[in-house]
XYZ file of C-alpha atoms in Angstrom:
778
model
C 53.621 -20.779 49.096
C 49.873 -21.261 49.352
C 49.353 -18.419 46.919
C 51.871 -19.858 44.505
C 50.143 -23.234 44.710
C 46.784 -21.623 43.940
C 48.175 -19.860 40.906
C 49.689 -23.125 39.701
C 46.379 -24.940 40.083
C 44.608 -22.087 38.250
C 47.137 -22.270 35.427
C 46.698 -26.024 35.219
C 42.920 -25.602 35.137
C 43.136 -23.002 32.352
C 45.459 -25.277 30.422
C 43.029 -28.152 30.789
C 40.126 -25.930 29.655
C 42.118 -24.819 26.639
C 42.962 -28.399 25.791
C 39.296 -29.325 26.086
C 38.314 -26.460 23.789
C 40.965 -27.438 21.280
C 39.862 -31.047 21.481
C 36.230 -30.039 21.154
C 37.096 -27.825 18.187
C 38.917 -30.708 16.517
C 35.938 -32.959 17.147
C 33.620 -30.397 15.530
C 35.971 -29.999 12.570
C 36.157 -33.768 12.197
C 32.378 -33.970 12.365
C 32.108 -31.370 9.604
C 34.665 -33.270 7.528
C 32.653 -36.449 7.922
C 29.438 -34.650 6.959
C 30.982 -33.188 3.801
C 32.507 -36.584 3.010
C 29.075 -38.181 3.348
C 27.573 -35.681 0.905
C 30.427 -36.224 -1.552
C 29.981 -39.978 -1.332
C 26.225 -39.745 -1.842
C 26.641 -37.524 -4.880
C 29.312 -39.765 -6.423
C 27.081 -42.778 -5.890
C 24.202 -41.116 -7.718
C 26.476 -40.013 -10.568
C 27.765 -43.592 -11.014
C 24.273 -44.972 -11.523
C 22.985 -45.950 -14.940
C 20.882 -43.035 -16.233
C 17.968 -45.376 -16.792
C 18.197 -47.001 -13.378
C 19.117 -44.175 -11.037
C 15.834 -44.371 -9.229
C 16.387 -48.141 -8.739
C 19.921 -47.599 -7.386
C 21.544 -50.119 -9.774
C 25.262 -49.709 -10.391
C 27.318 -50.572 -13.462
C 30.786 -52.056 -12.966
C 33.419 -49.723 -14.291
C 31.100 -46.765 -14.376
C 33.518 -44.934 -12.092
C 36.159 -44.940 -14.840
C 33.656 -44.047 -17.554
C 32.376 -41.077 -15.618
C 35.759 -39.867 -14.368
C 35.010 -36.422 -15.663
C 36.080 -33.086 -14.271
C 32.967 -33.089 -12.078
C 33.896 -36.367 -10.428
C 37.550 -35.383 -10.224
C 36.578 -32.272 -8.314
C 34.475 -34.273 -5.889
C 37.249 -36.836 -5.342
C 39.774 -34.066 -4.746
C 37.423 -32.526 -2.212
C 37.170 -35.856 -0.377
C 40.966 -35.884 -0.062
C 41.100 -32.225 0.972
C 38.528 -32.337 3.758
C 40.576 -34.779 5.858
C 43.865 -32.937 5.371
C 42.792 -29.489 6.575
C 45.301 -28.046 9.043
C 43.053 -25.169 10.172
C 39.548 -24.970 11.548
C 36.707 -25.088 9.028
C 35.595 -21.558 9.868
C 38.826 -20.222 8.344
C 38.620 -22.237 5.124
C 37.563 -20.471 1.924
C 33.953 -21.730 1.438
C 34.366 -21.728 -2.335
C 36.814 -24.637 -2.026
C 34.250 -27.093 -0.651
C 31.194 -25.545 -2.318
C 32.474 -25.354 -5.900
C 32.355 -29.118 -6.710
C 28.686 -29.223 -5.693
C 27.863 -25.973 -7.489
C 29.461 -27.240 -10.710
C 27.145 -30.247 -10.659
C 24.131 -27.985 -10.097
C 25.013 -25.916 -13.171
C 25.949 -28.802 -15.483
C 23.275 -29.185 -18.185
C 23.956 -32.783 -19.194
C 23.781 -34.398 -15.792
C 20.717 -36.284 -14.566
C 18.168 -34.774 -12.204
C 18.942 -37.029 -9.176
C 22.566 -35.858 -9.178
C 21.490 -32.218 -9.280
C 19.050 -32.831 -6.432
C 21.824 -34.469 -4.393
C 24.196 -31.530 -5.009
C 21.465 -29.080 -3.999
C 20.836 -31.037 -0.789
C 24.533 -30.959 0.063
C 24.705 -27.191 -0.421
C 21.607 -26.709 1.723
C 23.153 -28.776 4.531
C 26.395 -26.762 4.429
C 24.454 -23.505 4.762
C 22.205 -24.815 7.520
C 25.185 -25.926 9.623
C 26.716 -22.418 9.403
C 30.155 -23.813 8.605
C 31.060 -20.278 7.531
C 29.671 -16.846 8.349
C 30.199 -13.209 7.385
C 33.657 -13.150 9.038
C 35.001 -16.145 7.104
C 37.531 -15.160 4.389
C 36.019 -15.046 0.880
C 32.526 -15.813 2.198
C 31.054 -12.966 0.120
C 32.306 -14.549 -3.094
C 31.027 -17.952 -1.973
C 27.516 -16.655 -1.337
C 27.365 -15.113 -4.786
C 28.663 -18.329 -6.349
C 25.693 -20.135 -4.803
C 23.242 -17.585 -6.223
C 24.864 -17.837 -9.656
C 24.638 -21.631 -9.546
C 20.927 -21.505 -8.741
C 20.372 -19.067 -11.585
C 22.243 -21.285 -14.057
C 20.534 -24.491 -12.990
C 18.436 -25.996 -15.793
C 15.024 -26.629 -14.251
C 13.544 -29.019 -16.826
C 15.578 -32.206 -17.246
C 13.537 -35.418 -17.423
C 10.106 -36.066 -15.975
C 7.784 -34.082 -13.776
C 8.637 -36.002 -10.605
C 12.405 -35.506 -10.911
C 11.996 -31.876 -11.929
C 9.677 -31.254 -8.993
C 12.344 -32.607 -6.651
C 14.877 -30.164 -8.083
C 12.433 -27.274 -7.768
C 11.711 -28.149 -4.131
C 15.448 -28.276 -3.379
C 15.971 -24.925 -5.100
C 13.270 -23.365 -2.931
C 14.978 -24.736 0.178
C 18.361 -23.451 -0.993
C 16.980 -19.966 -1.712
C 15.605 -19.777 1.822
C 18.880 -21.089 3.275
C 20.816 -18.387 1.409
C 18.896 -15.646 3.198
C 18.684 -17.452 6.536
C 22.375 -18.291 6.991
C 24.769 -16.039 8.908
C 26.594 -14.977 5.743
C 23.398 -13.676 4.092
C 24.270 -10.103 5.083
C 27.052 -10.218 2.485
C 24.659 -10.669 -0.426
C 24.329 -7.692 -2.741
C 21.071 -6.019 -3.709
C 21.379 -7.611 -7.134
C 21.832 -11.100 -5.656
C 18.801 -10.756 -3.371
C 16.688 -9.583 -6.304
C 17.900 -12.631 -8.237
C 16.878 -14.917 -5.362
C 13.366 -13.466 -5.277
C 13.059 -13.546 -9.060
C 14.143 -17.198 -9.170
C 11.620 -18.101 -6.487
C 8.870 -16.365 -8.438
C 9.854 -18.330 -11.553
C 9.302 -21.504 -9.548
C 5.932 -20.131 -8.416
C 4.977 -19.631 -12.055
C 6.186 -23.081 -13.138
C 4.396 -24.754 -10.247
C 1.028 -23.492 -11.498
C 0.917 -26.345 -14.018
C 2.248 -28.938 -11.583
C 1.048 -30.439 -8.328
C -0.619 -28.505 -5.548
C 2.163 -29.400 -3.084
C 4.881 -27.776 -5.187
C 2.758 -24.699 -5.815
C 1.994 -24.329 -2.123
C 5.660 -24.802 -1.203
C 6.780 -22.221 -3.771
C 4.348 -19.616 -2.473
C 5.322 -20.259 1.129
C 8.982 -19.901 0.136
C 8.266 -16.577 -1.559
C 6.402 -15.463 1.534
C 9.295 -16.441 3.792
C 11.841 -14.675 1.571
C 9.840 -11.444 1.717
C 9.615 -11.672 5.507
C 13.369 -12.213 5.902
C 14.264 -9.385 3.528
C 11.992 -6.745 5.061
C 12.876 -7.756 8.615
C 16.229 -6.207 7.702
C 14.684 -2.806 6.856
C 14.718 -1.283 10.383
C 18.485 -1.865 10.455
C 19.071 0.059 7.234
C 20.022 3.635 7.968
C 18.197 6.292 6.044
C 20.199 7.606 3.134
C 22.853 4.893 3.445
C 22.304 3.762 -0.126
C 22.431 5.889 -3.236
C 20.018 4.029 -5.481
C 21.291 5.860 -8.523
C 24.840 4.585 -7.957
C 24.537 1.634 -10.285
C 28.325 1.251 -10.700
C 28.717 -0.125 -7.186
C 25.284 -1.726 -7.021
C 26.444 -5.348 -7.032
C 29.323 -4.860 -4.571
C 27.281 -3.569 -1.656
C 25.590 -5.592 1.047
C 21.870 -5.764 0.476
C 19.599 -3.061 1.838
C 17.046 -0.516 0.699
C 17.986 -0.904 -2.981
C 16.661 -4.441 -3.365
C 13.746 -3.726 -1.026
C 12.514 -0.957 -3.300
C 12.877 -3.127 -6.407
C 11.209 -6.156 -4.826
C 8.331 -4.118 -3.423
C 7.811 -2.490 -6.810
C 7.760 -5.917 -8.448
C 5.235 -7.303 -5.953
C 2.978 -4.274 -6.386
C 3.130 -4.676 -10.169
C 1.484 -8.096 -9.809
C -1.747 -6.305 -8.900
C -1.994 -5.044 -12.461
C -2.575 -8.522 -13.889
C -6.113 -8.622 -12.474
C -9.055 -8.016 -14.736
C -10.791 -4.654 -14.453
C -14.183 -6.184 -13.679
C -13.885 -9.821 -12.532
C -16.672 -12.331 -12.758
C -17.834 -12.756 -9.162
C -19.698 -15.968 -9.998
C -16.678 -17.701 -11.518
C -15.754 -20.997 -9.847
C -13.063 -21.735 -9.042
C -11.246 -18.426 -8.594
C -9.722 -17.056 -11.737
C -5.940 -17.036 -12.285
C -6.002 -13.244 -12.131
C -7.632 -13.285 -8.712
C -5.140 -15.914 -7.591
C -2.144 -13.776 -8.580
C -3.735 -10.668 -7.110
C -4.415 -12.316 -3.753
C -0.879 -13.760 -3.727
C 0.560 -10.282 -4.324
C -1.572 -8.793 -1.541
C -0.388 -11.441 0.921
C 3.242 -10.594 0.089
C 2.592 -6.847 0.336
C 0.884 -7.318 3.676
C 3.816 -9.349 4.997
C 6.338 -6.722 3.940
C 4.340 -3.975 5.669
C 3.793 -6.050 8.827
C 7.497 -6.859 9.153
C 8.956 -3.482 8.132
C 6.358 -1.440 10.022
C 7.108 2.200 10.758
C 10.609 1.865 9.279
C 9.058 2.248 5.811
C 8.413 5.897 6.619
C 12.165 6.483 6.901
C 12.805 5.551 3.275
C 11.348 8.041 0.754
C 11.275 5.726 -2.285
C 9.393 2.975 -0.479
C 7.032 5.493 1.093
C 6.311 7.225 -2.217
C 5.530 3.879 -3.816
C 2.931 3.218 -1.117
C 1.497 6.737 -1.153
C 1.052 6.926 -4.904
C 1.101 3.578 -6.718
C 0.072 0.996 -4.132
C -2.814 2.945 -2.638
C -4.191 3.787 -6.071
C -4.197 0.110 -7.016
C -5.770 -0.866 -3.688
C -8.613 1.595 -4.248
C -9.011 0.766 -7.938
C -9.141 -2.989 -7.355
C -11.011 -2.746 -4.073
C -14.049 -1.136 -5.658
C -14.363 -3.970 -8.242
C -12.951 -7.027 -6.497
C -14.044 -10.417 -5.271
C -14.729 -10.847 -1.537
C -11.377 -12.600 -1.038
C -9.365 -9.821 -2.665
C -11.394 -7.129 -0.897
C -10.704 -8.780 2.459
C -6.970 -8.830 1.755
C -7.040 -5.199 0.625
C -8.749 -4.187 3.877
C -6.055 -6.055 5.827
C -3.277 -4.256 3.936
C -4.848 -0.844 4.548
C -5.386 -1.629 8.242
C -1.671 -2.401 8.574
C -0.813 0.801 6.725
C -3.113 2.719 9.073
C -1.433 1.276 12.164
C 2.115 1.906 10.930
C 2.040 4.903 8.578
C -1.239 6.792 9.006
C 0.469 10.129 9.646
C 1.943 9.882 6.133
C -1.212 8.585 4.409
C -3.885 11.033 5.513
C -5.690 11.715 2.241
C -5.053 8.215 0.927
C -6.941 6.759 3.891
C -9.850 9.155 3.383
C -10.027 8.161 -0.284
C -10.025 4.463 0.636
C -13.005 4.878 2.948
C -14.914 7.008 0.422
C -14.294 4.969 -2.699
C -14.091 1.434 -1.300
C -15.390 0.599 2.175
C -18.266 3.074 2.490
C -19.252 2.742 -1.148
C -19.511 -1.064 -0.984
C -20.960 -1.237 2.540
C -23.918 0.941 1.531
C -25.157 -2.069 -0.402
C -26.423 -0.723 -3.713
C -24.406 -2.236 -6.540
C -22.466 -5.048 -4.886
C -23.069 -8.600 -3.731
C -24.006 -9.526 -0.174
C -20.593 -11.150 0.257
C -18.800 -7.969 -0.783
C -20.950 -5.859 1.535
C -20.165 -8.191 4.421
C -16.419 -7.987 3.780
C -16.552 -4.181 3.528
C -18.375 -3.951 6.858
C -15.891 -6.401 8.394
C -13.151 -4.045 7.248
C -14.845 -1.001 8.779
C -15.412 -2.828 12.068
C -11.718 -3.797 12.164
C -10.820 -0.128 11.908
C -13.377 0.781 14.578
C -11.704 -1.648 16.971
C -8.565 0.514 16.959
C -8.908 2.667 20.113
C -7.918 5.994 18.523
C -9.567 5.453 15.137
C -12.845 7.250 15.842
C -11.392 10.355 17.472
C -8.636 10.632 14.855
C -11.082 10.369 11.969
C -13.258 13.015 13.614
C -10.457 15.519 14.249
C -8.605 14.988 10.963
C -11.590 14.835 8.607
C -14.954 15.641 10.180
C -13.616 18.878 11.679
C -11.931 19.961 8.445
C -14.090 21.679 5.785
C -11.838 20.372 3.010
C -12.600 16.712 3.683
C -15.549 14.366 4.071
C -17.131 13.390 7.403
C -15.461 9.989 7.717
C -16.421 9.316 11.343
C -20.009 10.462 10.890
C -20.506 8.456 7.698
C -19.100 5.277 9.260
C -21.140 5.692 12.452
C -24.431 6.343 10.685
C -23.777 3.579 8.173
C -23.261 1.060 10.985
C -26.515 2.231 12.586
C -28.384 1.828 9.314
C -26.961 -1.587 8.445
C -27.470 -2.876 12.018
C -31.102 -1.775 12.272
C -33.175 -4.982 12.414
C -35.953 -6.041 10.100
C -38.606 -8.534 11.101
C -36.767 -11.649 12.203
C -33.326 -12.495 13.605
C -30.297 -10.374 12.753
C -28.475 -11.267 9.570
C -24.699 -11.654 9.497
C -24.283 -8.115 8.139
C -26.610 -6.679 10.780
C -24.786 -8.504 13.577
C -21.376 -7.284 12.378
C -22.610 -3.727 11.970
C -24.105 -3.808 15.456
C -20.829 -5.078 16.904
C -18.972 -2.221 15.199
C -21.471 0.331 16.519
C -21.131 -0.935 20.105
C -17.323 -0.896 19.846
C -17.438 2.674 18.534
C -19.661 3.815 21.437
C -17.444 2.022 23.959
C -14.331 3.806 22.674
C -16.146 7.141 22.956
C -17.128 6.292 26.543
C -13.546 5.287 27.372
C -12.354 8.629 26.047
C -14.939 10.508 28.108
C -13.776 8.775 31.293
C -10.138 9.539 30.543
C -11.058 13.162 29.934
C -12.864 13.423 33.248
C -10.177 11.702 35.289
C -7.219 13.509 33.755
C -5.779 16.274 35.874
C -4.456 17.950 32.750
C -8.036 18.405 31.548
C -9.531 19.479 34.857
C -9.930 23.052 33.652
C -11.937 21.799 30.668
C -14.576 19.839 32.517
C -17.196 22.551 32.406
C -16.859 23.029 28.674
C -16.761 19.322 27.913
C -19.474 18.114 30.223
C -22.338 16.517 28.360
C -24.872 18.770 30.028
C -23.013 22.033 29.437
C -21.677 21.851 25.884
C -24.046 22.928 23.144
C -22.926 23.640 19.607
C -25.784 26.118 19.274
C -23.965 28.387 21.732
C -21.154 28.985 19.239
C -21.425 32.434 17.716
C -19.453 33.570 14.677
C -19.436 37.362 14.395
C -16.956 37.859 11.565
C -15.465 36.033 8.614
C -12.188 34.182 9.040
C -10.378 32.229 6.302
C -11.478 28.962 7.878
C -10.549 26.935 4.779
C -6.856 27.418 5.437
C -6.860 28.623 9.053
C -4.626 26.747 11.483
C -4.774 26.533 15.264
C -2.254 29.000 16.656
C -2.101 27.368 20.110
C -2.131 23.623 19.499
C -0.186 23.066 22.718
C -3.090 24.531 24.718
C -5.796 21.803 25.032
C -8.551 24.314 25.689
C -7.644 26.453 22.651
C -7.300 23.362 20.458
C -10.721 22.016 21.447
C -12.331 25.397 20.841
C -10.666 25.668 17.422
C -11.920 22.214 16.420
C -15.453 22.953 17.576
C -15.621 26.232 15.685
C -14.252 24.534 12.584
C -16.838 21.782 12.827
C -19.586 24.361 13.315
C -18.459 26.243 10.203
C -18.475 22.996 8.247
C -22.066 22.279 9.324
C -23.131 25.767 8.264
C -21.319 25.238 4.986
C -23.358 22.124 4.245
C -26.570 24.061 4.988
C -25.471 26.689 2.486
C -25.321 23.994 -0.210
C -29.107 23.614 -0.194
C -29.586 27.381 -0.504
C -27.061 27.694 -3.331
C -28.477 24.762 -5.306
C -31.991 26.262 -5.126
C -31.008 29.853 -5.869
C -27.510 31.161 -6.474
C -28.213 34.675 -5.160
C -29.982 33.461 -2.012
C -27.146 31.019 -1.448
C -24.570 33.808 -1.582
C -26.667 35.892 0.821
C -26.698 33.002 3.269
C -22.915 32.668 2.965
C -22.485 36.330 3.894
C -25.005 36.121 6.724
C -23.279 33.022 8.168
C -19.847 34.687 7.783
C -18.721 31.906 5.471
C -17.541 34.586 3.033
C -16.727 38.226 3.815
C -19.218 41.005 3.178
C -18.766 42.222 0.507
C -17.687 38.836 -0.929
C -14.041 38.287 -1.731
C -13.045 36.210 -4.776
C -10.751 33.723 -3.040
C -13.243 32.752 -0.317
C -15.986 32.200 -2.903
C -13.592 30.199 -5.088
C -12.817 27.908 -2.132
C -16.540 27.494 -1.532
C -17.142 26.429 -5.141
C -14.041 24.232 -5.261
C -14.226 22.272 -2.026
C -17.827 22.208 -0.793
C -19.374 18.758 -1.412
C -22.865 18.466 -2.864
C -22.938 21.683 -4.892
C -24.786 21.585 -8.203
C -21.980 21.122 -10.751
C -23.971 22.792 -13.504
C -24.457 25.913 -11.392
C -20.742 26.011 -10.606
C -19.914 25.871 -14.315
C -22.409 28.617 -15.146
C -21.058 30.822 -12.362
C -17.434 30.380 -13.455
C -18.273 31.091 -17.102
C -20.137 34.341 -16.373
C -18.509 37.420 -17.989
C -19.020 39.618 -14.895
C -15.724 41.052 -13.630
C -16.117 39.569 -10.143
C -16.972 36.172 -11.609
C -13.776 36.314 -13.671
C -11.786 36.973 -10.479
C -13.461 33.993 -8.830
C -12.602 31.883 -11.887
C -8.941 32.877 -11.630
C -8.844 32.054 -7.912
C -10.694 28.803 -8.593
C -8.073 27.650 -11.110
C -5.274 28.663 -8.727
C -6.407 25.938 -6.303
C -5.174 23.295 -8.783
C -1.635 21.983 -8.969
C -0.792 20.918 -12.522
C 2.947 20.436 -12.073
C 4.394 17.395 -13.871
C 1.003 16.575 -15.429
C 0.291 15.916 -19.093
C -2.374 18.205 -20.539
C -5.233 15.719 -20.734
C -4.720 14.585 -17.111
C -4.765 18.197 -15.944
C -7.881 18.918 -18.010
C -9.662 15.857 -16.607
C -8.737 16.913 -13.094
C -10.092 20.412 -13.731
C -13.350 19.356 -15.401
C -14.224 16.818 -12.698
C -15.038 19.661 -10.298
C -17.877 21.202 -12.333
C -19.975 20.689 -15.458
C -18.682 22.555 -18.483
C -21.414 24.940 -19.742
C -22.869 24.491 -23.195
C -22.422 28.131 -24.250
C -19.276 28.560 -26.341
C -18.275 31.910 -24.813
C -18.462 30.463 -21.290
C -16.383 27.481 -22.407
C -13.823 29.850 -23.870
C -13.494 31.895 -20.674
C -13.101 28.785 -18.536
C -10.547 27.171 -20.853
C -8.580 30.422 -21.063
C -8.275 30.485 -17.275
C -7.252 26.841 -17.252
C -4.699 27.390 -20.031
C -3.108 30.268 -18.139
C -2.759 28.199 -14.959
C -1.430 25.148 -16.815
C 1.085 27.265 -18.744
C 2.359 28.796 -15.479
C 3.144 25.353 -14.090
C 4.173 23.483 -17.246
C 7.640 22.875 -18.638
C 9.137 24.692 -21.611
C 7.202 22.757 -24.264
C 4.562 25.463 -24.779
C 5.697 28.894 -25.914
C 2.637 30.683 -24.526
C -0.763 30.150 -22.912
C -2.503 30.565 -26.281
C -0.955 27.305 -27.493
C -2.345 25.538 -24.417
C -5.782 27.076 -24.997
C -5.942 25.979 -28.650
C -4.881 22.443 -27.781
C -7.429 22.293 -24.922
C -10.226 23.275 -27.281
C -8.996 20.656 -29.725
C -9.084 17.993 -26.991
C -12.665 18.902 -26.051
C -13.675 18.560 -29.704
C -11.794 15.258 -29.999
C -13.537 13.952 -26.887
C -16.946 14.745 -28.394
C -15.942 13.258 -31.741
C -14.647 9.989 -30.275
C -17.397 9.340 -27.735
C -20.561 10.754 -29.296
C -22.626 7.956 -30.814
C -24.103 10.356 -33.379
C -20.672 10.972 -34.920
C -20.304 8.173 -37.455
C -16.935 9.022 -38.969
C -14.402 9.312 -36.169
C -11.350 11.515 -36.358
C -8.102 9.614 -36.939
C -4.848 10.222 -35.152
C -3.285 11.704 -38.282
C -6.202 14.107 -38.670
C -5.871 15.192 -35.045
C -2.150 15.840 -35.442
C -2.777 17.698 -38.704
C -5.422 19.900 -37.053
C -2.883 20.981 -34.439
C -0.007 21.959 -36.676
C 1.768 25.273 -36.102
C -0.240 26.059 -32.927
C 2.833 26.476 -30.714
C 3.993 29.937 -31.743
C 3.978 28.928 -35.398
C 5.745 25.631 -34.706
C 4.551 22.067 -34.203
C 4.281 20.358 -30.857
C 6.169 17.029 -30.592
C 4.335 14.360 -32.550
C 4.771 11.873 -29.681
C 3.041 14.267 -27.296
C 0.043 14.742 -29.602
C -0.132 11.003 -30.271
C -0.197 10.293 -26.531
C -3.006 12.818 -26.058
C -5.026 11.283 -28.885
C -4.675 7.753 -27.524
C -5.613 8.868 -24.029
C -8.764 10.714 -25.125
C -9.891 8.080 -27.625
C -9.570 5.223 -25.127
C -10.698 7.067 -22.005
C -13.452 9.662 -22.296
C -13.209 12.924 -20.386
C -16.241 12.514 -18.150
C -18.457 15.549 -17.843
C -20.464 15.016 -14.681
C -24.191 15.042 -14.450
C -25.964 17.718 -12.472
C -25.301 16.122 -9.094
C -21.670 15.426 -9.837
C -22.006 12.226 -7.942
C -19.220 10.171 -9.433
C -18.067 7.485 -7.007
C -15.248 6.055 -9.122
C -11.581 6.697 -8.505
C -10.143 8.088 -11.727
C -6.455 8.670 -12.533
C -6.976 12.423 -12.653
C -8.766 12.437 -9.316
C -5.943 10.400 -7.811
C -3.353 12.842 -9.132
C -5.301 15.618 -7.446
C -5.313 13.701 -4.143
C -1.549 13.168 -4.348
C -0.968 16.853 -5.036
C -3.218 17.858 -2.135
C -1.466 15.429 0.205
C 1.793 17.331 -0.266
C 0.326 20.513 1.236
C -2.347 19.230 3.612
C -2.296 19.759 7.378
C -0.277 17.283 9.393
C -2.114 14.235 10.669
C -3.388 14.784 14.222
C -2.630 12.014 16.712
C -5.137 11.976 19.538
C -3.386 10.107 22.337
C -4.607 12.000 25.394
C -6.819 14.325 23.311
C -10.213 13.025 24.389
C -12.139 16.259 24.982
C -14.138 15.960 21.758
C -15.696 12.581 22.538
C -19.033 14.068 23.588
C -19.163 16.040 20.339
C -18.590 12.807 18.448
C -21.371 10.959 20.219
C -23.835 13.805 19.700
C -23.480 13.295 15.938
C -24.537 9.641 16.000
C -26.575 9.654 19.232
C -30.024 9.643 17.585
C -29.597 6.714 15.191
C -27.316 4.904 17.657
C -29.867 4.958 20.500
C -32.656 3.922 18.143
C -30.575 1.012 16.872
C -29.563 -0.110 20.374
C -33.155 -0.062 21.593
C -34.608 -1.822 18.555
C -31.946 -4.523 18.454
C -32.384 -5.177 22.189
C -36.143 -5.409 21.747
C -35.950 -7.934 18.894
C -32.868 -9.890 20.015
C -33.241 -13.578 20.787
C -29.521 -14.371 20.872
C -27.578 -14.127 24.138
C -24.531 -12.606 22.466
C -26.582 -9.848 20.822
C -28.406 -9.163 24.107
C -25.073 -8.864 25.939
C -23.742 -6.515 23.259
C -26.877 -4.390 23.603
C -26.371 -4.160 27.362
C -22.728 -3.197 26.843
C -23.879 -0.495 24.445
C -26.374 0.915 26.949
C -23.737 0.880 29.703
C -21.337 2.766 27.421
C -24.034 5.376 26.715
C -24.555 5.739 30.472
C -20.829 6.347 30.933
C -20.938 9.034 28.238
C -23.888 10.771 29.908
């Protein structure tokens, strides 16, 4: 009986709980009904006002009958409906109670206050989450809201009223993506939301600062919400080419690709060479900085997930990075700072997929500006700030050293950054300047990270068998002996899983690279003596082999470009083999002829002798024909057109030529060159426009161009597809002593001199920290 009584009490308790829930649910539904009723009443009140006195809230007797239009009828019907609902609000079709408000929003002839009131009501409904993704017909309702925003006429009366509408639209756009039903929006609808927000951003430029600021913040928030969804999107879940079903799918990678492409395109509005003294900042700079902030937000939020989506990744690898480098080298301090922030985020999230792009950024932007030759003090300071930010990343130094400094195909990124910081930190007479102080901070941080790596290496049991070879007192690069030639340009470590073998491979590679740079001086002074040194140092086989010599001429930095051109144009049989191997290092797939020719001619100076030019262009034509599409019938057609382009380049850009060749004359000169037939007129016209507007640069003797050109960028992209995988160095700390030995001389001199001249406590403390780090390394 006791058990039966307990069950009865439990049943009574459950019944009471259910009754409470039902009662609570009814109270919530009633509360929602009252809220919607309030919004309906407020909107009707505004619509009944005299158009001239709406702001003064004056009513006209009988206006209700005069304005009893379909809009007001819909609102009155809704007021009746909301108190007669027999089901909970969550189950009601949202279109029923949204449509009367949305009709007002879209109606052209209604006054601005009424539109603002309808927008506010819609915002409140979304914020209260009256419906979600499980509510029947919620997908259709969400798209009705987006359509209403799109069809809303933005300019109605005066600036103040219009600004109110624009502010409400911004709030509604954010609410659309923040509400629980936002997952039901299609890619097309999300793109429409972003596009509408950007239209408000554009309109706000001529209005008050508050509206402009609000519009930009709204755009920023939209981007963050959209790309926060990226990690949830499964790779390959969306066929972007399937446009038939595009609008019916929930939003995902499709809209993210389109939006990111749109944001990146905003970078192209900036002037090529801005006026750094302009005050205030130019509109171009304003748009550019706004775009960079949005790009940075997308990358911060999406993070590593970007690497799982090929279209997004390709956009970053090819288009975005090119624009960052192009604008970074000629930008204001503000834009340069934002660019450095974007690249730092890309480094932290995607560096394994951006190896050559990162190297190019350091070469053509940060290092170039930080050297302080052709840029303002403010730009130099920002560039050094950017470098120091990278140096603060614990693995940055060792990863730059292993991926670039130890690879003969690439520049010495770590060494150049380290020595640059030493140079810019070295004090003059007087207190340290801001640039000197920042450079010194970066140098100390770099040394501290090296010291941390040394301590990890010594304390790690996994590296205990390497202590003798890594100890500062035992390792000496002069002890490395190379007794035979190995194809070090393309050689890979066969035992990367063996730390000892990997370290030895890296050290030998770095040694070969040092010897290679020594050979440059010999070659530039005397070609024959340079080749003898290459054989003696086992940098090429003995007797020389064409491919190894071609790699030397193609990839070794600092070679005299004129001497390379003369060597390649020589009629000797071995030289012709080297020329063929040299051209085989280029990838001309999917490239138009002038871009391929620019890429080719950037690596050497074309000789002046016509026969040498002919031999070089014949080799180029053969390689281009091998990799081109079916447009050209044979390599001879490519050769003739190449020669014609060289002549056109001279004609268009030589000041001594008074009468310039016209496009029609160029096309006429190249008739019947393709196996007796004409090449497409559009193709020839494109070549003419490209050459006439952008000269094919033939380098001076040093070949020291420091500008990123489209052809050079194409070459970087092609190389990135076949380059070695990026080396992550978590736990690989055995090369830290090698790193310090490269910068030890200038670093110690800088530490000592700064400490001697310092009169600031912070600088003195940094100096002491630097000395302590050096002691840990030793």
